[in-house]
Coordinates of C-alpha atoms in Angstrom, one line a residue:
Chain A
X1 CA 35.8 -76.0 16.1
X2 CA 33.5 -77.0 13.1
X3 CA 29.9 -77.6 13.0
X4 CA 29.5 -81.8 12.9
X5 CA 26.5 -81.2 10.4
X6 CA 28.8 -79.0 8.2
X7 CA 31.0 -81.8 7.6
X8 CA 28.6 -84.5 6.9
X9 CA 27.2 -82.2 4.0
X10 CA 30.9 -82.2 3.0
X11 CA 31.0 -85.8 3.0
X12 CA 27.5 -86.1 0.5
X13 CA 29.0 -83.6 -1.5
X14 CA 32.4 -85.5 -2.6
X15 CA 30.0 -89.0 -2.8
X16 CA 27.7 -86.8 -4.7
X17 CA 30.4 -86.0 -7.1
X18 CA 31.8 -89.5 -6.8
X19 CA 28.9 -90.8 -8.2
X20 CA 28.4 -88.5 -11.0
X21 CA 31.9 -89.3 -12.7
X22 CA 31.0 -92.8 -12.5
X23 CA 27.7 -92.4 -13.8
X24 CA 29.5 -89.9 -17.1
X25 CA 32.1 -93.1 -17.3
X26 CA 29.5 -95.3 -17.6
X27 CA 27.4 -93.3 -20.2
X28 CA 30.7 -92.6 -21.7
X29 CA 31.7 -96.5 -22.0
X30 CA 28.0 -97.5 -23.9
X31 CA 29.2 -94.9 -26.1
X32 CA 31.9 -96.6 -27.1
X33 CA 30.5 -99.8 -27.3
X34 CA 30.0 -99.6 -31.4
X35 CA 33.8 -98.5 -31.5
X36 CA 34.4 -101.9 -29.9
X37 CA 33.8 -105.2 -31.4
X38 CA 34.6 -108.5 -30.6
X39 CA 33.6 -110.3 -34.0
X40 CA 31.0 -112.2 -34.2
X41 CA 29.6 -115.9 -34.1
X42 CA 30.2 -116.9 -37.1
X43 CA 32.6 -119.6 -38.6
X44 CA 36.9 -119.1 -37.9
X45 CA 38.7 -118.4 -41.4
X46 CA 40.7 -121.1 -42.5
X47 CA 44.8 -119.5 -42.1
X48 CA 46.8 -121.1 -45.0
X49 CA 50.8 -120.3 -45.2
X50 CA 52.9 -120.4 -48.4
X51 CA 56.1 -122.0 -48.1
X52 CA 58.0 -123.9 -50.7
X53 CA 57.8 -127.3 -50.3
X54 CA 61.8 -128.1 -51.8
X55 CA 64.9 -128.9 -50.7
X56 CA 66.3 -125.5 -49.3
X57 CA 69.8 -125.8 -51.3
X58 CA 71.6 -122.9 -49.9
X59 CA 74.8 -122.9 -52.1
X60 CA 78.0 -121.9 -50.4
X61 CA 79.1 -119.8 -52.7
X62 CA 79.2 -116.7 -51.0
X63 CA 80.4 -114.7 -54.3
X64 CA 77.4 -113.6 -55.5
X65 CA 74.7 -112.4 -53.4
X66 CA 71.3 -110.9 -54.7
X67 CA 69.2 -108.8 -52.3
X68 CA 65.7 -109.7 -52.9
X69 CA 63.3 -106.5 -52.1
X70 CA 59.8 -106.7 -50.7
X71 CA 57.4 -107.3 -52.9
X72 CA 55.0 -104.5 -54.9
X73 CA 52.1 -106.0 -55.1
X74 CA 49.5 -104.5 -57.7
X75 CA 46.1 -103.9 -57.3
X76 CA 45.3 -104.7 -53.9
X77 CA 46.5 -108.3 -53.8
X78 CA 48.5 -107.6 -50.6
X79 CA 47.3 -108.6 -47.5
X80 CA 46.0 -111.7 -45.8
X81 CA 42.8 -112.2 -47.9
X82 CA 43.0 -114.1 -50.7
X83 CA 42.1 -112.1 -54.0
X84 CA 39.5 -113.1 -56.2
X85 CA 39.4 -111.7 -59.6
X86 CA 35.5 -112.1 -61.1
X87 CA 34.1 -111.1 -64.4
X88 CA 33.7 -106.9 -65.4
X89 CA 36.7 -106.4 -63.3
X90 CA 35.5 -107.0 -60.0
X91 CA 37.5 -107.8 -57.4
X92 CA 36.8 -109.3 -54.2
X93 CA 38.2 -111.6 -51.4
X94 CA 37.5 -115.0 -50.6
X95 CA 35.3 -115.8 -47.4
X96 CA 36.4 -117.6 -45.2
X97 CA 39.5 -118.3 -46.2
X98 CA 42.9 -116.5 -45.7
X99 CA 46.7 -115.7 -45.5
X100 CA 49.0 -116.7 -42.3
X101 CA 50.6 -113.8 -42.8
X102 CA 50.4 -110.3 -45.3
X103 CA 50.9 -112.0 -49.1
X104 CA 53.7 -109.9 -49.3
X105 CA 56.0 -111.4 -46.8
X106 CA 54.8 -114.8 -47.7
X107 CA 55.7 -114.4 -51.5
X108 CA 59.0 -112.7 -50.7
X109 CA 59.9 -115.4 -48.6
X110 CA 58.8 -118.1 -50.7
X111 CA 61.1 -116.7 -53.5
X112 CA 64.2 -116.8 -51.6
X113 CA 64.1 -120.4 -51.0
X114 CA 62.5 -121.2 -54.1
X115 CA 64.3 -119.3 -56.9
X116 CA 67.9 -119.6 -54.6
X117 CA 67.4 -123.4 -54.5
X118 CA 66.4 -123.4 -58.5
X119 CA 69.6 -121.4 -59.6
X120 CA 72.2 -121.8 -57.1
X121 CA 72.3 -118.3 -56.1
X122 CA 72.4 -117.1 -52.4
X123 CA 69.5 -114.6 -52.2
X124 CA 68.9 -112.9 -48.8
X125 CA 65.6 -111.1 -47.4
X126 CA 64.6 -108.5 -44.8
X127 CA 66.8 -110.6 -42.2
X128 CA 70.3 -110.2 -44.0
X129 CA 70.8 -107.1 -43.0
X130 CA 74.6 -105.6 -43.2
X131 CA 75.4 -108.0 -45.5
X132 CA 77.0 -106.4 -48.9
X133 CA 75.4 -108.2 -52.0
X134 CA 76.2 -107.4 -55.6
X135 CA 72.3 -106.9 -57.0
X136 CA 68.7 -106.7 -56.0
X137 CA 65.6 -108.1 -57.0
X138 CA 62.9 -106.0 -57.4
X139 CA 59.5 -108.2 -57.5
X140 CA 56.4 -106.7 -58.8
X141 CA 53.2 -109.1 -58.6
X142 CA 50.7 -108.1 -61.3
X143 CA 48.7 -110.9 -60.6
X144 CA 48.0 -113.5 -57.1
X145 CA 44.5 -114.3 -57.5
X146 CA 41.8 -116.8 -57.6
X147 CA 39.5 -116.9 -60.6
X148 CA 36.2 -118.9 -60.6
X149 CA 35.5 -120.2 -63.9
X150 CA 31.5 -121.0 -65.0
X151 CA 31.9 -124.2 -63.0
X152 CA 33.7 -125.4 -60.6
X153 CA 35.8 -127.5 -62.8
X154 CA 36.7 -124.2 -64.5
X155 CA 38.2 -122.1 -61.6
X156 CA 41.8 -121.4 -61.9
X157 CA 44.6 -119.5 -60.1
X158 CA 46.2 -117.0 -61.4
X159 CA 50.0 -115.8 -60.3
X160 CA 52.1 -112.9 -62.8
X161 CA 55.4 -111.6 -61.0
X162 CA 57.8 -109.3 -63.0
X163 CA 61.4 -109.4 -61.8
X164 CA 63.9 -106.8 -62.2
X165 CA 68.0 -107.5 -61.8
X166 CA 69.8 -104.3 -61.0
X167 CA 73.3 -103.9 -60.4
X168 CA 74.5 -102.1 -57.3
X169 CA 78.0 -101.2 -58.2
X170 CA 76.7 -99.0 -61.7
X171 CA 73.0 -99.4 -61.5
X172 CA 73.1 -101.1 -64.7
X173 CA 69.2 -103.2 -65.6
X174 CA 70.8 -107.0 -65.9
X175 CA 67.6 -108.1 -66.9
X176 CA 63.6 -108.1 -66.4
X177 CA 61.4 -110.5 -67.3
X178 CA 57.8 -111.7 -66.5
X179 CA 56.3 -114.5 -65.5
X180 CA 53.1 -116.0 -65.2
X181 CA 51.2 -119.1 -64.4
X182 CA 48.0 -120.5 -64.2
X183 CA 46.7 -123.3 -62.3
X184 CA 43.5 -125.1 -62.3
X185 CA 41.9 -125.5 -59.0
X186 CA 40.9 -129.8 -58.7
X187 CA 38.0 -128.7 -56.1
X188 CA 36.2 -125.7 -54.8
X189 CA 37.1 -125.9 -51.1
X190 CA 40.2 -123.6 -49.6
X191 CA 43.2 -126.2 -49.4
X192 CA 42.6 -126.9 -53.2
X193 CA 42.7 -123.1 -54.0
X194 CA 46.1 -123.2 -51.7
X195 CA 47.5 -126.0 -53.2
X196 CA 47.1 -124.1 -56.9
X197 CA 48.6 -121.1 -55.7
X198 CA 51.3 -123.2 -54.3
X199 CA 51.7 -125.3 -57.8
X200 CA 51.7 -121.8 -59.3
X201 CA 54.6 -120.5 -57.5
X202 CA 56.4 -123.3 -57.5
X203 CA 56.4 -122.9 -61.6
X204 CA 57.2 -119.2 -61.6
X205 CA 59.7 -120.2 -59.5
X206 CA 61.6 -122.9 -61.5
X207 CA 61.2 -120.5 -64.7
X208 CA 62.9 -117.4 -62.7
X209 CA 65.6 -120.1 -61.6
X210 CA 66.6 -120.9 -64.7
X211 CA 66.6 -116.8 -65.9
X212 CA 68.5 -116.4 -63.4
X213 CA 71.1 -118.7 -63.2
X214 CA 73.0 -118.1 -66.0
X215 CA 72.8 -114.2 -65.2
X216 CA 73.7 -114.5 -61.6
X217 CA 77.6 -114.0 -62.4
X218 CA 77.0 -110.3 -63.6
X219 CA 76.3 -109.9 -59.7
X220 CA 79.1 -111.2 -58.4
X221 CA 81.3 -108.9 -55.7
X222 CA 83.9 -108.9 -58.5
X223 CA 82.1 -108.3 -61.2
X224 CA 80.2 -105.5 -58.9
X225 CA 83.3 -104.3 -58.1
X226 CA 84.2 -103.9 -61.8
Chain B
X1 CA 135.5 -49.9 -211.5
X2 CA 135.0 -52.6 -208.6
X3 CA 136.0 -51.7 -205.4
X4 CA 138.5 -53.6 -203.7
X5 CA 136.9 -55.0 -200.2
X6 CA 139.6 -55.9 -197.8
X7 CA 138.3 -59.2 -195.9
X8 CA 141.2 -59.0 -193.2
X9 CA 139.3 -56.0 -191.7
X10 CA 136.0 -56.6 -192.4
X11 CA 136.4 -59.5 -190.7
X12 CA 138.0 -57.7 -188.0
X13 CA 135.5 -55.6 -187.7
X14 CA 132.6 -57.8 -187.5
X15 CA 134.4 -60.2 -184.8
X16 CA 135.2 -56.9 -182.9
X17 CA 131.1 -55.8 -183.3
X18 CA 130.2 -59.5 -182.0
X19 CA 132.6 -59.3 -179.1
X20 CA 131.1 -55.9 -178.2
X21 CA 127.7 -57.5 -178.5
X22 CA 128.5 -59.7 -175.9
X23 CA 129.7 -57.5 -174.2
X24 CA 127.3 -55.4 -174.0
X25 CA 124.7 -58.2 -173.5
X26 CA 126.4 -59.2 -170.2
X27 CA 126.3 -55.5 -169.1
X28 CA 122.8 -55.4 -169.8
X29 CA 122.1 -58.8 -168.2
X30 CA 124.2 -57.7 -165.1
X31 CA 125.3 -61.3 -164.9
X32 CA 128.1 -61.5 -162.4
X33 CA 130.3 -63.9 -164.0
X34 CA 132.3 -64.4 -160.5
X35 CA 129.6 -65.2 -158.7
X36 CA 129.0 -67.8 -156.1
X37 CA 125.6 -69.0 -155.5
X38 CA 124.7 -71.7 -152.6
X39 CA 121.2 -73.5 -153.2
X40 CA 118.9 -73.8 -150.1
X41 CA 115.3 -75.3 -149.4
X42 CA 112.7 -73.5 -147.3
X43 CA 109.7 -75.3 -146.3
X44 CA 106.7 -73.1 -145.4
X45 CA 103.6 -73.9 -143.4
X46 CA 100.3 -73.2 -145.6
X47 CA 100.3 -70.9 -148.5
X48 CA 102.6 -69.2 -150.2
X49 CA 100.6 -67.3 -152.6
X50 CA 102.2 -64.7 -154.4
X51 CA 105.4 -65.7 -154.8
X52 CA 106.9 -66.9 -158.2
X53 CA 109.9 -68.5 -159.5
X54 CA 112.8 -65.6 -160.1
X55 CA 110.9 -63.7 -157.0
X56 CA 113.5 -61.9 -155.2
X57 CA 115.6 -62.9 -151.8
X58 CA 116.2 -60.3 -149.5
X59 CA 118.2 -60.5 -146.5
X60 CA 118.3 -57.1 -143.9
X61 CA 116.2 -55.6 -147.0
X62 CA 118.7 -56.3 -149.8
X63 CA 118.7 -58.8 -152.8
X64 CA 120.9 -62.0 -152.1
X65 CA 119.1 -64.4 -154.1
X66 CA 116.0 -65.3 -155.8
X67 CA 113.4 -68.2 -156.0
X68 CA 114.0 -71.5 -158.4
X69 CA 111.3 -73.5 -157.9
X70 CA 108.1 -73.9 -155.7
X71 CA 106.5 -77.2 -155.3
X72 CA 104.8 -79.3 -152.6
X73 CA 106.8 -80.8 -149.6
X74 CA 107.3 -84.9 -150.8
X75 CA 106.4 -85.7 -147.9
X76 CA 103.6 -83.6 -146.4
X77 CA 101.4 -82.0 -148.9
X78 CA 100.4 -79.3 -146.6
X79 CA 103.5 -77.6 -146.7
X80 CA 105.2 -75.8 -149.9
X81 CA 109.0 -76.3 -150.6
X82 CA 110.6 -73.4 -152.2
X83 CA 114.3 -73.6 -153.7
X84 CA 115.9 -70.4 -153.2
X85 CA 119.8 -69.8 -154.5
X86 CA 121.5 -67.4 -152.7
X87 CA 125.1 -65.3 -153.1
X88 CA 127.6 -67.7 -151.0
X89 CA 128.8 -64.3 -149.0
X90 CA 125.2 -64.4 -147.5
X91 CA 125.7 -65.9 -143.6
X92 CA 123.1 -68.4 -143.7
X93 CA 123.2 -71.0 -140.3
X94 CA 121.2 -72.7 -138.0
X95 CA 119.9 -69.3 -136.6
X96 CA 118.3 -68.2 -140.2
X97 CA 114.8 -67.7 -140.3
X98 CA 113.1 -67.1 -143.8
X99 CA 109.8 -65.2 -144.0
X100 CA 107.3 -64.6 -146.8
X101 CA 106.7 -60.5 -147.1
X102 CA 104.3 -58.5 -149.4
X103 CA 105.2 -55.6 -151.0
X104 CA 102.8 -53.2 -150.3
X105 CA 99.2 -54.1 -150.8
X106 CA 100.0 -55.3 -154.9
X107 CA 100.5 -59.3 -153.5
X108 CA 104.0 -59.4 -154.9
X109 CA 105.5 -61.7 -152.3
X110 CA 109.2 -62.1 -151.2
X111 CA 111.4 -63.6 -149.0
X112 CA 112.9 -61.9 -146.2
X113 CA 115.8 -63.7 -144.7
X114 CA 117.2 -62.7 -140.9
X115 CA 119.5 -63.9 -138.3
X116 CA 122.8 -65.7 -139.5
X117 CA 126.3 -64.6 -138.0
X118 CA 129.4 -64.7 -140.4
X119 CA 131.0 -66.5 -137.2
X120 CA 128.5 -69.5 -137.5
X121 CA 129.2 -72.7 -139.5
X122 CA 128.1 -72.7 -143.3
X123 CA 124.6 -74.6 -143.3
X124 CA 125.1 -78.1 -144.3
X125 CA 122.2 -80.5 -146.1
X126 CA 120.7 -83.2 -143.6
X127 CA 121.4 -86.6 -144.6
X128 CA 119.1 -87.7 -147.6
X129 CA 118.3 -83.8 -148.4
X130 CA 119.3 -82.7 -151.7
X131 CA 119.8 -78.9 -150.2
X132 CA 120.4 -77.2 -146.8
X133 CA 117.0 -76.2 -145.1
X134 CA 116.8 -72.6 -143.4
X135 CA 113.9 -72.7 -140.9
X136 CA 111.0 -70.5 -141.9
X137 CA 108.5 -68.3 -140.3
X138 CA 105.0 -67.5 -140.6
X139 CA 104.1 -64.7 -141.9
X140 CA 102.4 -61.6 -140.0
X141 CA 100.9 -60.6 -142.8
X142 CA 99.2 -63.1 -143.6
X143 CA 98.5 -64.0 -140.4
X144 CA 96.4 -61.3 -140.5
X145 CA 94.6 -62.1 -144.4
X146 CA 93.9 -65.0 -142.5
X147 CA 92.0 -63.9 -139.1
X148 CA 90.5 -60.7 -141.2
X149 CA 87.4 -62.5 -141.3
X150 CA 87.2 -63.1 -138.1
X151 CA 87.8 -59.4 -137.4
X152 CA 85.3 -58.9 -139.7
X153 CA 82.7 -60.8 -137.8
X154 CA 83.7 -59.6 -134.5
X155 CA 83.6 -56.1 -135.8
X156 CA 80.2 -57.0 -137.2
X157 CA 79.1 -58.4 -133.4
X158 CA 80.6 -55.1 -131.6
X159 CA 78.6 -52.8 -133.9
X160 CA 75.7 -55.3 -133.0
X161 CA 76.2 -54.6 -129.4
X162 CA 76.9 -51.1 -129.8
X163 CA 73.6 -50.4 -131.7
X164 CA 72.0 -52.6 -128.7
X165 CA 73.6 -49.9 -126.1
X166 CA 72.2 -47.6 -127.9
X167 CA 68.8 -48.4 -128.4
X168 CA 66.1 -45.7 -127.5
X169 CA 65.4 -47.0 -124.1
X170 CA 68.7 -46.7 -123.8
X171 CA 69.0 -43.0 -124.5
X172 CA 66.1 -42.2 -122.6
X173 CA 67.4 -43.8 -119.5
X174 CA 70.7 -41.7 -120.0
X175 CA 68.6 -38.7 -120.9
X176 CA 66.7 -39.4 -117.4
X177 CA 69.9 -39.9 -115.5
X178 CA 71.5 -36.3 -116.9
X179 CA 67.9 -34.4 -115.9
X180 CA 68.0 -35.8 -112.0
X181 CA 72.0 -35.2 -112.0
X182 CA 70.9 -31.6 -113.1
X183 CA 68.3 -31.3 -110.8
X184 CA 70.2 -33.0 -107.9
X185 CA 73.3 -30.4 -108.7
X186 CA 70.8 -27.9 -108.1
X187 CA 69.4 -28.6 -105.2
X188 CA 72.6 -28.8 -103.9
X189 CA 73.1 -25.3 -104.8
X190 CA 69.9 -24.4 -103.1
X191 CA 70.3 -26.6 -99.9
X192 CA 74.2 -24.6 -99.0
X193 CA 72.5 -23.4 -96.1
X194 CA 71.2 -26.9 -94.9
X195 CA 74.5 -28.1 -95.7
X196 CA 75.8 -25.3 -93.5
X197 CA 73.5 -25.9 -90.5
X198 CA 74.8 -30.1 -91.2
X199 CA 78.0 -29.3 -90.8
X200 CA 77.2 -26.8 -88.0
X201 CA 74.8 -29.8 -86.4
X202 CA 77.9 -32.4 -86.9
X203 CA 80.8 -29.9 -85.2
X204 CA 78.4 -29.8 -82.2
X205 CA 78.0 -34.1 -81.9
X206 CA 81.8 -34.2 -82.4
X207 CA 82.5 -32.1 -79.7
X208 CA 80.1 -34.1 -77.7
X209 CA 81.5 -37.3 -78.4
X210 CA 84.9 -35.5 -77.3
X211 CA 83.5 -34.6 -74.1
X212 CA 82.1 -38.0 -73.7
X213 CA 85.5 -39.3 -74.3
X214 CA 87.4 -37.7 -71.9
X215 CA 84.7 -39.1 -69.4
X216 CA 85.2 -42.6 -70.5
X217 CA 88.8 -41.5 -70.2
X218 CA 88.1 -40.8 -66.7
X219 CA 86.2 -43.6 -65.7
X220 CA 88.6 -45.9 -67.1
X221 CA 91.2 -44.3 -65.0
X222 CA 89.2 -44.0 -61.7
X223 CA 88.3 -48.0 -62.3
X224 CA 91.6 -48.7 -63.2
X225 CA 92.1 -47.1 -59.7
X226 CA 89.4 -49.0 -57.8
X227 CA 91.0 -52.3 -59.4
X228 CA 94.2 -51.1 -58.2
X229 CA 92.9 -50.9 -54.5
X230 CA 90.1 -53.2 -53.8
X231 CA 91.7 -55.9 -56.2
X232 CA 94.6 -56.1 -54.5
X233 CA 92.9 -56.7 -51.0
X234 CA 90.2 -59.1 -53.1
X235 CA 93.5 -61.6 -54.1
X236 CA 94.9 -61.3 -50.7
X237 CA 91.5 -62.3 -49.4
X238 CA 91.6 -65.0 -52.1
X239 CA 94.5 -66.1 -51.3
X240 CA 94.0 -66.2 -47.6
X241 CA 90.8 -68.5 -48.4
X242 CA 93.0 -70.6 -50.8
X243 CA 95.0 -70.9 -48.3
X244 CA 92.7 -72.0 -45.3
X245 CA 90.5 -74.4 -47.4
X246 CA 94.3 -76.4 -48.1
X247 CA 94.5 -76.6 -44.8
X248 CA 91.3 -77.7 -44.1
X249 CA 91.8 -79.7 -47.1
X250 CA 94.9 -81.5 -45.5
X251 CA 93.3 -81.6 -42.4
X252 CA 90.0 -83.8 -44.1
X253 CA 92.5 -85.6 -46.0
X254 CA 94.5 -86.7 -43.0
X255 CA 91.4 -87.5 -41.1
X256 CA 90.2 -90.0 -44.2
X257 CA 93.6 -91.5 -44.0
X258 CA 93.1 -92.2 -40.3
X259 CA 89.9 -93.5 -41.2
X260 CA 90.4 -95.3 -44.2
X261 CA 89.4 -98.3 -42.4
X262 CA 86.1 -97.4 -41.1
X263 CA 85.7 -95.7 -44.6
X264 CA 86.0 -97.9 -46.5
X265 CA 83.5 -100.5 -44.3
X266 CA 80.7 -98.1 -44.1
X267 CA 81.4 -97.7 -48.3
X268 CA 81.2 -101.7 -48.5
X269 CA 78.7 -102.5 -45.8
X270 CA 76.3 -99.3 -44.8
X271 CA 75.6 -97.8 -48.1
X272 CA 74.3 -101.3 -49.9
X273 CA 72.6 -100.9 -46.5
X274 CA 71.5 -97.3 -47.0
X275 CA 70.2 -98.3 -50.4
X276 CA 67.8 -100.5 -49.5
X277 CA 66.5 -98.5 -46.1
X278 CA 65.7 -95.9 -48.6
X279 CA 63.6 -98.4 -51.0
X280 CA 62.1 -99.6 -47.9
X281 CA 61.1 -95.7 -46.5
X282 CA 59.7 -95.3 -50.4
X283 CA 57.4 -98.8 -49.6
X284 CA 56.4 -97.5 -46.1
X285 CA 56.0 -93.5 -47.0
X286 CA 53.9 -94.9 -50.2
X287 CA 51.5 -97.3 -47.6
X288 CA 51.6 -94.3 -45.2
X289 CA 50.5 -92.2 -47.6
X290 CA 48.0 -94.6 -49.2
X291 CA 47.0 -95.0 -45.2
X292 CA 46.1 -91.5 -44.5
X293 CA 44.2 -91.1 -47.9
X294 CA 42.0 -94.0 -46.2
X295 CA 41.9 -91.9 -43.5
X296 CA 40.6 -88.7 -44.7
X297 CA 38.3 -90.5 -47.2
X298 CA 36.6 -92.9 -44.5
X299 CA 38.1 -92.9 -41.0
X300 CA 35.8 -95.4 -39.9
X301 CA 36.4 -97.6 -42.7
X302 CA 40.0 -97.7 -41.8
X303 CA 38.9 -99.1 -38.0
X304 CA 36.2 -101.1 -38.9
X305 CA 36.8 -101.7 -42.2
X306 CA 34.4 -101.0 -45.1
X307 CA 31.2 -103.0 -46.6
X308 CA 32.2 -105.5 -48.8
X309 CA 31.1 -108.3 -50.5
X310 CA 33.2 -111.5 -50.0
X311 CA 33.2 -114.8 -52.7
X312 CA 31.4 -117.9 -51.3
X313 CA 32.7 -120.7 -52.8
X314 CA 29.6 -123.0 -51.9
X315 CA 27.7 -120.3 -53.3
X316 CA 29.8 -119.6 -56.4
X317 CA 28.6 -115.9 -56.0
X318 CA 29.5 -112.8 -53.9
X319 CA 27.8 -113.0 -50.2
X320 CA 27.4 -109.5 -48.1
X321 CA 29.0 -109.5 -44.9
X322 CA 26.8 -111.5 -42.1
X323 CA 24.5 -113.1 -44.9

């Protein structure tokens, strides 16, 4: 039979012990308090999307079918800040202001609609999978930036997207031109900065539509087939 | 007392005296008063000096004829017509040829007639020819009057080249040439015994390269051996492959044809497919990559992200972070 006052010095050990684990978690949590940060007070961003603003025109013709890859975008324009190109070619982001989504998903989507509404052509995205088309698009953006001028009358947005037409069947270069734009921003606020990227890609959009349209029969199936 | 001439026989006597004149006239004129003579032209290309009217005709070397009359050609000056009259036995035809000859070195020229048959038709005159014309040839003799100065000069040119190849240079060269052949002759004669010990040297590599021969020999025959063997078993082995990849061939080729559906949708459908997974693994392998060069440069910039100046658009100008 044990000693009663052996076991109660059993008992304060384990609390003992008990008490020092909590005591490490604790240290060990304020630790990690720097690693965790929960943002501060300061103003919310203001989320803009870019969508195109047309009719979406799907054609029915099924016959030619361009794959339109993601986006390379060049010199850190991807991502949800909005790029600002200043003067000795710094580069910065604008405060306070901000993509819905990564750039990149939000110009490859605005393409699809825009440029297939513009020339007639059925272009698919990431969600057409398993579906056999005769070319892809390659999109590379040079340029998807703000510039602030000397004044605020001056500030500008510009947009530069090189797009290259490649044959699947033979891997043949159908074309690859470059576009650019430039808009002048009305106002210094966000939704004016928006609205000029959106006026910008609604004319890079219209000039790739008419590239593209007379072109688009090189990627037919048939053709493709050839 | 007056003699008492008797006309009747002195003029007998003088007609006999003149008829034995005559007589003897033609005897000393060796005219032929049966004679037939036949009149021929000969046209001859050049000159014809030496020969005169009553110059003599010969034909196979004896006298048929001689020369009436030499004059120009009427119609081409350059050539000389001479009229020769002949003895009509001679056989003059078409075949006739009449050359000018020389007698010896004097420059009496002749003509020297040759061919003819007594079989052949008489040569007739040509319409609007007075007289028959026998062909003519030139002359070798004078053939050679006429290129003499040209041998001359030639003659003068070899002598000129002759005196060149033997100009004192010349000489000395050969001179040099006949002292090293007489010194190379004897050191041959002084080097028989390295020619001995040459030929000795060369017996020896020739009976080397026999032995070496009948090696090759023998390696040729011992490979031709080993091909013999381990050939044989290397094309049955080849076969046997050729064999089993048919089969396996037939065997993949019957398998596609069951397949040919499926095939032929993965073709169409997966590999467009394929394409672009792979140029969406190069996007994400290329932000991966940019990712972990983040990582190793600033880890905590990755999580908190790093110090960086943001545009105010109040304050047209770059604000730090919590300013």
């Amino acid at each position: 039979m044990e000693n009663p006052t052996r076991q109660l010095t059993n008992s304060n050990r384990v609390q003992s012990v008990r008490a020092l684990f909590v005591g490490a978690a604790a240290l060990m949590l304020a630790g990690c308090g720097p690693l965790i940060s929960f943002g501060d007070d300061g103003p919310a961003d203001d989320v803009f999307s870019l969508e195109y603003d047309g009719a979406n025109v799907n054609t029915s013709d099924m016959a030619t079918i361009i794959y339109v890859e993601e986006p390379l975008m060049s010199d850190g324009l991807g991502g949800v800040d909005v790029a600002v190109a200043l003067e000795n070619r710094k580069r910065t982001s604008l405060q306070g202001v901000r993509w819905s989504s990564s750039s990149t998903d939000l110009i490859r989507d605005y393409f699809i609609r825009a440029i297939g509404s513009m020339s007639g052509t059925r272009l698919l995205g990431q969600g057409a999978i398993d579906v056999r088309a005769g070319c892809r698009l390659g999109v590379k953006v040079w340029a998807f930036e703000f510039v602030p001028g000397a004044s605020a009358g001056d500030d500008r947005v510009d947009i530069e997207v090189e797009f290259t037409l490649v044959r699947y069947n033979d891997n043949r270069l159908i074309g690859q031109p470059t576009l650019s734009a430039s808009s002048q921003v009305s106002a210094a606020n966000g939704e004016e900065i928006i609205e000029a990227f959106h006026d910008g890609m609604t004319r890079i959009s219209r000039e790739a539509g008419q590239w593209l349209a007379p072109i688009a029969g090189e990627c037919a199936l048939a053709a493709a087939n050839e | 007392m007056e003699t008492r001439a008797s006309y009747v026989l002195v003029g007998g006597f003088v007609l006999t005296f003149l008829a034995g004149l005559v007589a003897f006239a033609i005897w000393i004129a060796k005219v032929d008063l049966d004679a037939e003579y036949r009149d021929y032209d000969v046209y001859f290309e050049g000159t014809v000096s030496g020969l005169l009217k009553r110059s003599i005709v010969y034909y196979s070397g004896i006298p048929v004829g001689d020369v009436r009359d030499i004059t120009l050609a009427p119609d081409d000056p350059s050539k000389v017509r001479v009229w020769i009259r002949l003895r009509a036995e001679v056989p003059v035809s078409d075949a006739s040829i009449a050359q000018l000859q020389f007698q010896g070195l004097t420059g009496v020229a002749y003509i020297e007639l040759s061919g003819g048959s007594p079989d052949a038709p008489p040569l007739e005159p040509h319409p609007g020819e007075e007289r028959p014309i026998i062909q003519s040839a030139p002359s070798p003799i004078l053939a050679i009057f006429e290129s003499a100065p040209n041998l001359v000069n030639e003659a003068i040119l070899a002598v000129g080249q002759i005196q060149k190849l033997l100009s004192d240079e010349n000489i000395a060269s050969v001179s040099g040439v006949l002292r090293n052949s007489d010194r190379l002759a004897g050191n041959l004669a002084d080097s028989t015994d390295d020619l001995e010990t040459m030929v000795a040297d060369v017996k020896e590599i020739l009976a080397q390269t026999k032995t070496a021969a009948a090696k090759i020999n023998q390696l040729v025959e011992n490979s031709n051996a080993l091909i013999e063997d381990d050939a044989k078993k290397l094309v049955t082995e080849a076969i046997t492959t050729m064999q089993t990849a048919t089969t396996l061939l037939a065997r993949v080729d019957g398998m596609v044809a069951a397949n040919e559906g499926a095939v032929t949708q993965f073709v169409n459908t997966s590999l467009p497919e394929v394409s672009r997974m792979i140029l969406d693994l190069r996007v994400t392998a290329r932000n991966l990559s940019r990712l972990m060069s983040r990582i190793e440069q600033n880890p905590a910039g990755v999580i908190f992200g790093t110090k960086e100046a943001e545009y105010d658009l109040k304050k047209r100008s770059t604000v730090e972070d919590g300013n």
